[in-house]
Amino acid sequence: MAETEHITVADTSAGPGGMEDPGLSVDIPVVELLTGRGFITGKSGSGKSNTASVVAEKLLDNGFGLLIVDIDGEYYGLKEEYEILHVGGDEECDIQVTEEHAGKIASLALEQNVPIILDVSSFLDEDEAESLLTEVAKQLFAKAKKQKQPFLMLVEECHEWIPEQGSMGEVGKMLIKIGKRGRKHGLGIVGISQRPADVKKDYITQCDWLVWHRLTWNNDTKVVGRILDSQYADAVEDLDDGEAFMMTDWAEQVRRVQFHRKQTFDAGATPGLDDFERPELKSVSEDLVSELETISEEKQATENRIKELREELDKKNSRIAELETELQDARDLQRMAEQFTDALLGHVEGANPGRTAKDEMRRTREWQQGEAEPAADSTEPASDTDAEAASSEAADDTEPDTTSGGGFGDAFSAFADDGVAMNGGSEGANGPAASAGEGPDDATTNGATPSGESTQGSSDAALEAALAAVAEDDSAADTEADGESNESDADRPAVVRDIEGDIADLEDKTRRMLAYYREHGPGTPLNAHFSAGGSGDRTAAYARNRTLRLRGLVEHVGRGKYDYRLAALVREEHDGDIDDATAANYAAQIERAVLQPAD
């Protein structure tokens, strides 16, 4: 009998369940083996892995193709006698592979007839092992449809992939697909498991040949009873090592057989007290390994390129963050410059453009609340941006007092001609001042200083005088506002009502952004805008945040974040003449009146 048609794997044995004389050869048809569905089971140490190795050795002896899915790393001993490619996830393998190698592995196995051990025991990540096995199974099935070549796939511990209970993953679905449809394409499968009760019964009942080694667990012996017979369920508990009941579609009875001992190194044997001696293993062709190494090198090059691109992206993001910080610092400097300009304008005698616009806005609100009639030329601002426009227009339209020296331009000229430099320098080279920026008594109706009069002073003295003038203007305006307030607000300073009105005039989203800063502390404009119901658009977020910042309701605290400062604003508007507790109390009153919690 030619080994190319049948392979001899065992001899008949005597005992319960045995119907034949002991010592007869037990053969398996090669075509049925390569293209069919088989199942080998038995408890640990009963000989199931030895049986699978004997089948593999006989196929390798005759040059037939196979792929072994090794879940415990016990088949590399075949390399003692055979040139078989051992692939997996560690350095013990001929080459380390990943999911990207699946197509090449299937191509080597089917197209070049290279026997392969796919060692998934060497993967620390189970998901990575499952992905690799799933893709290899898919590639084998796809290529087998075209190749039409008999090929066997042995899968150790198949209950891990095709369980009876619980859900089945992609790899299990693919193995079941091979079991049901692989035969017509020449692709066979053998499942190996120590727990038949845990293997999906749809697979077991469709197998062409089954091998039952020793089983002792009640659930497992029940499976034997259902598939073979009750007499075998009792006898299977007493089988010797390597002995099994074998049932095939090509034989008419169940046979009690003793499988041959495998010839190669038993890497799956339980370690004992003797010294472990690993035999010299055969190496595979360098050409085979190089084909897989090319895939690994390409993958590594791709990963390196991705890493480089990520590093470049991180650098650009860091640079963007630095530029945003610099931009915010520049905006803060601009705010300081605007405050300094307001101080200089407040020092000019006569109408205060900024205060005039603020009073105009207050009268508009009081008219809306029924407290006073609006000024004849006032208009109601439509939103917080309109309010800013109204304030700016009011400042531009206010006619400066003829004794003021000509407004900001003349005040700045006087400040400069007095010899005051931004770094604290002394009298300038021009000597006498050219305008009335020093004080109201020095001004003339046309803005020129009388002949023969000159002033000297430091930048500190001028700035102190300017700030004092601002304080006097604010105090006078607050007193006037207090006089105009109704009896219900008589106990609150005018500046508190002003701030309350300013917040009330804000658009709803802008107020919600302010509420976000109040509730969450330091945050970015984008987060505040999103919390307020905005889309998170950067331009819109920073536009609304600028409104809050220019009104002094929030301040930049570094790294692109802003924080709530209503209590500080209340105290500033009082020129610092109230304590923190009072300022916090006024701030709380404002919050209750106009500031709703953020969503």
mmCIF file with all atom_site columns, N, CA, C and O in Angstrom, residues 464-510:
data_model
loop_
_atom_site.group_PDB
_atom_site.id
_atom_site.type_symbol
_atom_site.label_atom_id
_atom_site.label_alt_id
_atom_site.label_comp_id
_atom_site.label_asym_id
_atom_site.label_entity_id
_atom_site.label_seq_id
_atom_site.pdbx_PDB_ins_code
_atom_site.Cartn_x
_atom_site.Cartn_y
_atom_site.Cartn_z
_atom_site.occupancy
_atom_site.B_iso_or_equiv
_atom_site.pdbx_formal_charge
_atom_site.auth_seq_id
_atom_site.auth_comp_id
_atom_site.auth_asym_id
_atom_site.auth_atom_id
_atom_site.pdbx_PDB_model_num
ATOM 1   N N  . GLU A 1 464 ? 0.771   109.456 38.243 1.00 0.00 ? 464 GLU A N  1
ATOM 2   C CA . GLU A 1 464 ? -0.029  109.541 39.467 1.00 0.00 ? 464 GLU A CA 1
ATOM 3   C C  . GLU A 1 464 ? -1.102  110.604 39.327 1.00 0.00 ? 464 GLU A C  1
ATOM 4   O O  . GLU A 1 464 ? -2.241  110.429 39.768 1.00 0.00 ? 464 GLU A O  1
ATOM 5   N N  . ALA A 1 465 ? -0.737  111.742 38.713 1.00 0.00 ? 465 ALA A N  1
ATOM 6   C CA . ALA A 1 465 ? -1.730  112.792 38.518 1.00 0.00 ? 465 ALA A CA 1
ATOM 7   C C  . ALA A 1 465 ? -2.839  112.325 37.583 1.00 0.00 ? 465 ALA A C  1
ATOM 8   O O  . ALA A 1 465 ? -4.015  112.615 37.807 1.00 0.00 ? 465 ALA A O  1
ATOM 9   N N  . ALA A 1 466 ? -2.457  111.552 36.554 1.00 0.00 ? 466 ALA A N  1
ATOM 10  C CA . ALA A 1 466 ? -3.457  111.062 35.615 1.00 0.00 ? 466 ALA A CA 1
ATOM 11  C C  . ALA A 1 466 ? -4.404  110.087 36.288 1.00 0.00 ? 466 ALA A C  1
ATOM 12  O O  . ALA A 1 466 ? -5.619  110.161 36.140 1.00 0.00 ? 466 ALA A O  1
ATOM 13  N N  . LEU A 1 467 ? -3.846  109.146 37.057 1.00 0.00 ? 467 LEU A N  1
ATOM 14  C CA . LEU A 1 467 ? -4.688  108.188 37.753 1.00 0.00 ? 467 LEU A CA 1
ATOM 15  C C  . LEU A 1 467 ? -5.564  108.856 38.787 1.00 0.00 ? 467 LEU A C  1
ATOM 16  O O  . LEU A 1 467 ? -6.709  108.467 39.004 1.00 0.00 ? 467 LEU A O  1
ATOM 17  N N  . ALA A 1 468 ? -5.032  109.902 39.464 1.00 0.00 ? 468 ALA A N  1
ATOM 18  C CA . ALA A 1 468 ? -5.849  110.636 40.436 1.00 0.00 ? 468 ALA A CA 1
ATOM 19  C C  . ALA A 1 468 ? -7.028  111.294 39.748 1.00 0.00 ? 468 ALA A C  1
ATOM 20  O O  . ALA A 1 468 ? -8.147  111.320 40.271 1.00 0.00 ? 468 ALA A O  1
ATOM 21  N N  . ALA A 1 469 ? -6.768  111.827 38.538 1.00 0.00 ? 469 ALA A N  1
ATOM 22  C CA . ALA A 1 469 ? -7.865  112.470 37.806 1.00 0.00 ? 469 ALA A CA 1
ATOM 23  C C  . ALA A 1 469 ? -8.923  111.443 37.419 1.00 0.00 ? 469 ALA A C  1
ATOM 24  O O  . ALA A 1 469 ? -10.116 111.699 37.493 1.00 0.00 ? 469 ALA A O  1
ATOM 25  N N  . VAL A 1 470 ? -8.463  110.222 37.019 1.00 0.00 ? 470 VAL A N  1
ATOM 26  C CA . VAL A 1 470 ? -9.423  109.170 36.686 1.00 0.00 ? 470 VAL A CA 1
ATOM 27  C C  . VAL A 1 470 ? -10.261 108.809 37.892 1.00 0.00 ? 470 VAL A C  1
ATOM 28  O O  . VAL A 1 470 ? -11.471 108.632 37.818 1.00 0.00 ? 470 VAL A O  1
ATOM 29  N N  . ALA A 1 471 ? -9.579  108.721 39.055 1.00 0.00 ? 471 ALA A N  1
ATOM 30  C CA . ALA A 1 471 ? -10.318 108.381 40.277 1.00 0.00 ? 471 ALA A CA 1
ATOM 31  C C  . ALA A 1 471 ? -11.362 109.434 40.600 1.00 0.00 ? 471 ALA A C  1
ATOM 32  O O  . ALA A 1 471 ? -12.485 109.128 40.994 1.00 0.00 ? 471 ALA A O  1
ATOM 33  N N  . GLU A 1 472 ? -10.980 110.725 40.424 1.00 0.00 ? 472 GLU A N  1
ATOM 34  C CA . GLU A 1 472 ? -11.939 111.790 40.705 1.00 0.00 ? 472 GLU A CA 1
ATOM 35  C C  . GLU A 1 472 ? -13.123 111.727 39.745 1.00 0.00 ? 472 GLU A C  1
ATOM 36  O O  . GLU A 1 472 ? -14.277 111.889 40.144 1.00 0.00 ? 472 GLU A O  1
ATOM 37  N N  . ASP A 1 473 ? -12.816 111.484 38.458 1.00 0.00 ? 473 ASP A N  1
ATOM 38  C CA . ASP A 1 473 ? -13.904 111.391 37.472 1.00 0.00 ? 473 ASP A CA 1
ATOM 39  C C  . ASP A 1 473 ? -14.837 110.235 37.801 1.00 0.00 ? 473 ASP A C  1
ATOM 40  O O  . ASP A 1 473 ? -16.046 110.354 37.743 1.00 0.00 ? 473 ASP A O  1
ATOM 41  N N  . ASP A 1 474 ? -14.243 109.037 38.148 1.00 0.00 ? 474 ASP A N  1
ATOM 42  C CA . ASP A 1 474 ? -15.067 107.879 38.475 1.00 0.00 ? 474 ASP A CA 1
ATOM 43  C C  . ASP A 1 474 ? -15.914 108.143 39.695 1.00 0.00 ? 474 ASP A C  1
ATOM 44  O O  . ASP A 1 474 ? -17.083 107.787 39.758 1.00 0.00 ? 474 ASP A O  1
ATOM 45  N N  . SER A 1 475 ? -15.288 108.784 40.704 1.00 0.00 ? 475 SER A N  1
ATOM 46  C CA . SER A 1 475 ? -16.042 109.070 41.935 1.00 0.00 ? 475 SER A CA 1
ATOM 47  C C  . SER A 1 475 ? -17.197 109.998 41.651 1.00 0.00 ? 475 SER A C  1
ATOM 48  O O  . SER A 1 475 ? -18.311 109.813 42.139 1.00 0.00 ? 475 SER A O  1
ATOM 49  N N  . ALA A 1 476 ? -16.930 111.026 40.821 1.00 0.00 ? 476 ALA A N  1
ATOM 50  C CA . ALA A 1 476 ? -17.996 111.976 40.501 1.00 0.00 ? 476 ALA A CA 1
ATOM 51  C C  . ALA A 1 476 ? -19.103 111.291 39.710 1.00 0.00 ? 476 ALA A C  1
ATOM 52  O O  . ALA A 1 476 ? -20.287 111.501 39.964 1.00 0.00 ? 476 ALA A O  1
ATOM 53  N N  . ALA A 1 477 ? -18.696 110.443 38.755 1.00 0.00 ? 477 ALA A N  1
ATOM 54  C CA . ALA A 1 477 ? -19.709 109.758 37.952 1.00 0.00 ? 477 ALA A CA 1
ATOM 55  C C  . ALA A 1 477 ? -20.517 108.795 38.804 1.00 0.00 ? 477 ALA A C  1
ATOM 56  O O  . ALA A 1 477 ? -21.718 108.675 38.648 1.00 0.00 ? 477 ALA A O  1
ATOM 57  N N  . ASP A 1 478 ? -19.844 108.105 39.753 1.00 0.00 ? 478 ASP A N  1
ATOM 58  C CA . ASP A 1 478 ? -20.552 107.168 40.618 1.00 0.00 ? 478 ASP A CA 1
ATOM 59  C C  . ASP A 1 478 ? -21.534 107.903 41.509 1.00 0.00 ? 478 ASP A C  1
ATOM 60  O O  . ASP A 1 478 ? -22.647 107.450 41.759 1.00 0.00 ? 478 ASP A O  1
ATOM 61  N N  . THR A 1 479 ? -21.104 109.065 42.017 1.00 0.00 ? 479 THR A N  1
ATOM 62  C CA . THR A 1 479 ? -22.009 109.842 42.865 1.00 0.00 ? 479 THR A CA 1
ATOM 63  C C  . THR A 1 479 ? -23.232 110.277 42.079 1.00 0.00 ? 479 THR A C  1
ATOM 64  O O  . THR A 1 479 ? -24.369 110.213 42.555 1.00 0.00 ? 479 THR A O  1
ATOM 65  N N  . GLU A 1 480 ? -23.003 110.730 40.830 1.00 0.00 ? 480 GLU A N  1
ATOM 66  C CA . GLU A 1 480 ? -24.111 111.147 39.977 1.00 0.00 ? 480 GLU A CA 1
ATOM 67  C C  . GLU A 1 480 ? -25.047 109.976 39.693 1.00 0.00 ? 480 GLU A C  1
ATOM 68  O O  . GLU A 1 480 ? -26.273 110.109 39.742 1.00 0.00 ? 480 GLU A O  1
ATOM 69  N N  . ALA A 1 481 ? -24.447 108.763 39.420 1.00 0.00 ? 481 ALA A N  1
ATOM 70  C CA . ALA A 1 481 ? -25.276 107.590 39.144 1.00 0.00 ? 481 ALA A CA 1
ATOM 71  C C  . ALA A 1 481 ? -26.080 107.198 40.367 1.00 0.00 ? 481 ALA A C  1
ATOM 72  O O  . ALA A 1 481 ? -27.227 106.792 40.274 1.00 0.00 ? 481 ALA A O  1
ATOM 73  N N  . ASP A 1 482 ? -25.468 107.323 41.554 1.00 0.00 ? 482 ASP A N  1
ATOM 74  C CA . ASP A 1 482 ? -26.187 106.995 42.781 1.00 0.00 ? 482 ASP A CA 1
ATOM 75  C C  . ASP A 1 482 ? -27.381 107.903 42.953 1.00 0.00 ? 482 ASP A C  1
ATOM 76  O O  . ASP A 1 482 ? -28.448 107.495 43.413 1.00 0.00 ? 482 ASP A O  1
ATOM 77  N N  . GLY A 1 483 ? -27.215 109.162 42.594 1.00 0.00 ? 483 GLY A N  1
ATOM 78  C CA . GLY A 1 483 ? -28.336 110.103 42.714 1.00 0.00 ? 483 GLY A CA 1
ATOM 79  C C  . GLY A 1 483 ? -29.456 109.774 41.785 1.00 0.00 ? 483 GLY A C  1
ATOM 80  O O  . GLY A 1 483 ? -30.619 110.060 42.063 1.00 0.00 ? 483 GLY A O  1
ATOM 81  N N  . GLU A 1 484 ? -29.119 109.156 40.627 1.00 0.00 ? 484 GLU A N  1
ATOM 82  C CA . GLU A 1 484 ? -30.149 108.836 39.647 1.00 0.00 ? 484 GLU A CA 1
ATOM 83  C C  . GLU A 1 484 ? -30.836 107.503 39.929 1.00 0.00 ? 484 GLU A C  1
ATOM 84  O O  . GLU A 1 484 ? -31.828 107.162 39.329 1.00 0.00 ? 484 GLU A O  1
ATOM 85  N N  . SER A 1 485 ? -30.251 106.666 40.829 1.00 0.00 ? 485 SER A N  1
ATOM 86  C CA . SER A 1 485 ? -30.803 105.325 41.054 1.00 0.00 ? 485 SER A CA 1
ATOM 87  C C  . SER A 1 485 ? -32.107 105.396 41.804 1.00 0.00 ? 485 SER A C  1
ATOM 88  O O  . SER A 1 485 ? -32.364 106.348 42.544 1.00 0.00 ? 485 SER A O  1
ATOM 89  N N  . ASN A 1 486 ? -32.964 104.380 41.603 1.00 0.00 ? 486 ASN A N  1
ATOM 90  C CA . ASN A 1 486 ? -34.240 104.362 42.295 1.00 0.00 ? 486 ASN A CA 1
ATOM 91  C C  . ASN A 1 486 ? -34.058 103.841 43.712 1.00 0.00 ? 486 ASN A C  1
ATOM 92  O O  . ASN A 1 486 ? -32.971 103.416 44.103 1.00 0.00 ? 486 ASN A O  1
ATOM 93  N N  . GLU A 1 487 ? -35.119 103.870 44.485 1.00 0.00 ? 487 GLU A N  1
ATOM 94  C CA . GLU A 1 487 ? -35.026 103.539 45.898 1.00 0.00 ? 487 GLU A CA 1
ATOM 95  C C  . GLU A 1 487 ? -34.648 102.069 46.122 1.00 0.00 ? 487 GLU A C  1
ATOM 96  O O  . GLU A 1 487 ? -33.959 101.744 47.079 1.00 0.00 ? 487 GLU A O  1
ATOM 97  N N  . SER A 1 488 ? -35.040 101.190 45.232 1.00 0.00 ? 488 SER A N  1
ATOM 98  C CA . SER A 1 488 ? -34.750 99.764  45.435 1.00 0.00 ? 488 SER A CA 1
ATOM 99  C C  . SER A 1 488 ? -33.272 99.460  45.298 1.00 0.00 ? 488 SER A C  1
ATOM 100 O O  . SER A 1 488 ? -32.780 98.500  45.868 1.00 0.00 ? 488 SER A O  1
ATOM 101 N N  . ASP A 1 489 ? -32.489 100.279 44.526 1.00 0.00 ? 489 ASP A N  1
ATOM 102 C CA . ASP A 1 489 ? -31.048 100.079 44.348 1.00 0.00 ? 489 ASP A CA 1
ATOM 103 C C  . ASP A 1 489 ? -30.237 101.097 45.114 1.00 0.00 ? 489 ASP A C  1
ATOM 104 O O  . ASP A 1 489 ? -29.044 101.260 44.884 1.00 0.00 ? 489 ASP A O  1
ATOM 105 N N  . ALA A 1 490 ? -30.876 101.820 46.035 1.00 0.00 ? 490 ALA A N  1
ATOM 106 C CA . ALA A 1 490 ? -30.176 102.910 46.723 1.00 0.00 ? 490 ALA A CA 1
ATOM 107 C C  . ALA A 1 490 ? -29.018 102.397 47.555 1.00 0.00 ? 490 ALA A C  1
ATOM 108 O O  . ALA A 1 490 ? -28.068 103.145 47.812 1.00 0.00 ? 490 ALA A O  1
ATOM 109 N N  . ASP A 1 491 ? -29.093 101.151 48.000 1.00 0.00 ? 491 ASP A N  1
ATOM 110 C CA . ASP A 1 491 ? -28.032 100.625 48.866 1.00 0.00 ? 491 ASP A CA 1
ATOM 111 C C  . ASP A 1 491 ? -26.868 100.048 48.072 1.00 0.00 ? 491 ASP A C  1
ATOM 112 O O  . ASP A 1 491 ? -25.916 99.557  48.664 1.00 0.00 ? 491 ASP A O  1
ATOM 113 N N  . ARG A 1 492 ? -26.909 100.076 46.737 1.00 0.00 ? 492 ARG A N  1
ATOM 114 C CA . ARG A 1 492 ? -25.818 99.542  45.927 1.00 0.00 ? 492 ARG A CA 1
ATOM 115 C C  . ARG A 1 492 ? -25.135 100.669 45.173 1.00 0.00 ? 492 ARG A C  1
ATOM 116 O O  . ARG A 1 492 ? -25.811 101.537 44.599 1.00 0.00 ? 492 ARG A O  1
ATOM 117 N N  . PRO A 1 493 ? -23.792 100.665 45.134 1.00 0.00 ? 493 PRO A N  1
ATOM 118 C CA . PRO A 1 493 ? -23.070 101.712 44.402 1.00 0.00 ? 493 PRO A CA 1
ATOM 119 C C  . PRO A 1 493 ? -23.398 101.672 42.916 1.00 0.00 ? 493 PRO A C  1
ATOM 120 O O  . PRO A 1 493 ? -23.789 100.637 42.369 1.00 0.00 ? 493 PRO A O  1
ATOM 121 N N  . ALA A 1 494 ? -23.227 102.811 42.281 1.00 0.00 ? 494 ALA A N  1
ATOM 122 C CA . ALA A 1 494 ? -23.530 102.904 40.858 1.00 0.00 ? 494 ALA A CA 1
ATOM 123 C C  . ALA A 1 494 ? -22.652 101.978 40.028 1.00 0.00 ? 494 ALA A C  1
ATOM 124 O O  . ALA A 1 494 ? -23.101 101.411 39.030 1.00 0.00 ? 494 ALA A O  1
ATOM 125 N N  . VAL A 1 495 ? -21.376 101.819 40.446 1.00 0.00 ? 495 VAL A N  1
ATOM 126 C CA . VAL A 1 495 ? -20.482 100.983 39.648 1.00 0.00 ? 495 VAL A CA 1
ATOM 127 C C  . VAL A 1 495 ? -20.953 99.530  39.638 1.00 0.00 ? 495 VAL A C  1
ATOM 128 O O  . VAL A 1 495 ? -20.773 98.810  38.662 1.00 0.00 ? 495 VAL A O  1
ATOM 129 N N  . VAL A 1 496 ? -21.582 99.088  40.732 1.00 0.00 ? 496 VAL A N  1
ATOM 130 C CA . VAL A 1 496 ? -22.107 97.720  40.777 1.00 0.00 ? 496 VAL A CA 1
ATOM 131 C C  . VAL A 1 496 ? -23.239 97.579  39.774 1.00 0.00 ? 496 VAL A C  1
ATOM 132 O O  . VAL A 1 496 ? -23.326 96.590  39.036 1.00 0.00 ? 496 VAL A O  1
ATOM 133 N N  . ARG A 1 497 ? -24.118 98.609  39.717 1.00 0.00 ? 497 ARG A N  1
ATOM 134 C CA . ARG A 1 497 ? -25.216 98.561  38.748 1.00 0.00 ? 497 ARG A CA 1
ATOM 135 C C  . ARG A 1 497 ? -24.672 98.649  37.318 1.00 0.00 ? 497 ARG A C  1
ATOM 136 O O  . ARG A 1 497 ? -25.218 98.054  36.396 1.00 0.00 ? 497 ARG A O  1
ATOM 137 N N  . ASP A 1 498 ? -23.574 99.423  37.161 1.00 0.00 ? 498 ASP A N  1
ATOM 138 C CA . ASP A 1 498 ? -22.967 99.520  35.828 1.00 0.00 ? 498 ASP A CA 1
ATOM 139 C C  . ASP A 1 498 ? -22.459 98.158  35.356 1.00 0.00 ? 498 ASP A C  1
ATOM 140 O O  . ASP A 1 498 ? -22.688 97.736  34.217 1.00 0.00 ? 498 ASP A O  1
ATOM 141 N N  . ILE A 1 499 ? -21.743 97.480  36.261 1.00 0.00 ? 499 ILE A N  1
ATOM 142 C CA . ILE A 1 499 ? -21.197 96.164  35.893 1.00 0.00 ? 499 ILE A CA 1
ATOM 143 C C  . ILE A 1 499 ? -22.333 95.187  35.610 1.00 0.00 ? 499 ILE A C  1
ATOM 144 O O  . ILE A 1 499 ? -22.299 94.412  34.647 1.00 0.00 ? 499 ILE A O  1
ATOM 145 N N  . GLU A 1 500 ? -23.362 95.257  36.460 1.00 0.00 ? 500 GLU A N  1
ATOM 146 C CA . GLU A 1 500 ? -24.520 94.389  36.258 1.00 0.00 ? 500 GLU A CA 1
ATOM 147 C C  . GLU A 1 500 ? -25.172 94.659  34.909 1.00 0.00 ? 500 GLU A C  1
ATOM 148 O O  . GLU A 1 500 ? -25.561 93.743  34.181 1.00 0.00 ? 500 GLU A O  1
ATOM 149 N N  . GLY A 1 501 ? -25.266 95.938  34.557 1.00 0.00 ? 501 GLY A N  1
ATOM 150 C CA . GLY A 1 501 ? -25.847 96.290  33.265 1.00 0.00 ? 501 GLY A CA 1
ATOM 151 C C  . GLY A 1 501 ? -24.988 95.837  32.105 1.00 0.00 ? 501 GLY A C  1
ATOM 152 O O  . GLY A 1 501 ? -25.495 95.383  31.081 1.00 0.00 ? 501 GLY A O  1
ATOM 153 N N  . ASP A 1 502 ? -23.653 95.978  32.278 1.00 0.00 ? 502 ASP A N  1
ATOM 154 C CA . ASP A 1 502 ? -22.745 95.528  31.218 1.00 0.00 ? 502 ASP A CA 1
ATOM 155 C C  . ASP A 1 502 ? -22.924 94.031  30.947 1.00 0.00 ? 502 ASP A C  1
ATOM 156 O O  . ASP A 1 502 ? -22.951 93.582  29.804 1.00 0.00 ? 502 ASP A O  1
ATOM 157 N N  . ILE A 1 503 ? -23.020 93.222  32.024 1.00 0.00 ? 503 ILE A N  1
ATOM 158 C CA . ILE A 1 503 ? -23.194 91.784  31.856 1.00 0.00 ? 503 ILE A CA 1
ATOM 159 C C  . ILE A 1 503 ? -24.560 91.469  31.248 1.00 0.00 ? 503 ILE A C  1
ATOM 160 O O  . ILE A 1 503 ? -24.706 90.600  30.388 1.00 0.00 ? 503 ILE A O  1
ATOM 161 N N  . ALA A 1 504 ? -25.586 92.216  31.687 1.00 0.00 ? 504 ALA A N  1
ATOM 162 C CA . ALA A 1 504 ? -26.924 91.999  31.140 1.00 0.00 ? 504 ALA A CA 1
ATOM 163 C C  . ALA A 1 504 ? -26.978 92.298  29.649 1.00 0.00 ? 504 ALA A C  1
ATOM 164 O O  . ALA A 1 504 ? -27.752 91.699  28.909 1.00 0.00 ? 504 ALA A O  1
ATOM 165 N N  . ASP A 1 505 ? -26.151 93.260  29.197 1.00 0.00 ? 505 ASP A N  1
ATOM 166 C CA . ASP A 1 505 ? -26.139 93.636  27.784 1.00 0.00 ? 505 ASP A CA 1
ATOM 167 C C  . ASP A 1 505 ? -25.420 92.599  26.914 1.00 0.00 ? 505 ASP A C  1
ATOM 168 O O  . ASP A 1 505 ? -25.509 92.652  25.695 1.00 0.00 ? 505 ASP A O  1
ATOM 169 N N  . LEU A 1 506 ? -24.671 91.701  27.554 1.00 0.00 ? 506 LEU A N  1
ATOM 170 C CA . LEU A 1 506 ? -23.938 90.714  26.762 1.00 0.00 ? 506 LEU A CA 1
ATOM 171 C C  . LEU A 1 506 ? -24.908 89.751  26.075 1.00 0.00 ? 506 LEU A C  1
ATOM 172 O O  . LEU A 1 506 ? -25.997 89.478  26.574 1.00 0.00 ? 506 LEU A O  1
ATOM 173 N N  . GLU A 1 507 ? -24.469 89.211  24.939 1.00 0.00 ? 507 GLU A N  1
ATOM 174 C CA . GLU A 1 507 ? -25.249 88.179  24.285 1.00 0.00 ? 507 GLU A CA 1
ATOM 175 C C  . GLU A 1 507 ? -25.278 86.923  25.163 1.00 0.00 ? 507 GLU A C  1
ATOM 176 O O  . GLU A 1 507 ? -24.385 86.701  25.975 1.00 0.00 ? 507 GLU A O  1
ATOM 177 N N  . ASP A 1 508 ? -26.295 86.109  24.974 1.00 0.00 ? 508 ASP A N  1
ATOM 178 C CA . ASP A 1 508 ? -26.527 84.969  25.849 1.00 0.00 ? 508 ASP A CA 1
ATOM 179 C C  . ASP A 1 508 ? -25.320 84.020  25.870 1.00 0.00 ? 508 ASP A C  1
ATOM 180 O O  . ASP A 1 508 ? -24.888 83.582  26.928 1.00 0.00 ? 508 ASP A O  1
ATOM 181 N N  . LYS A 1 509 ? -24.742 83.724  24.722 1.00 0.00 ? 509 LYS A N  1
ATOM 182 C CA . LYS A 1 509 ? -23.600 82.794  24.688 1.00 0.00 ? 509 LYS A CA 1
ATOM 183 C C  . LYS A 1 509 ? -22.400 83.381  25.412 1.00 0.00 ? 509 LYS A C  1
ATOM 184 O O  . LYS A 1 509 ? -21.650 82.665  26.081 1.00 0.00 ? 509 LYS A O  1
ATOM 185 N N  . THR A 1 510 ? -22.215 84.686  25.280 1.00 0.00 ? 510 THR A N  1
ATOM 186 C CA . THR A 1 510 ? -21.086 85.325  25.945 1.00 0.00 ? 510 THR A CA 1
ATOM 187 C C  . THR A 1 510 ? -21.269 85.254  27.457 1.00 0.00 ? 510 THR A C  1
ATOM 188 O O  . THR A 1 510 ? -20.309 84.992  28.203 1.00 0.00 ? 510 THR A O  1
#
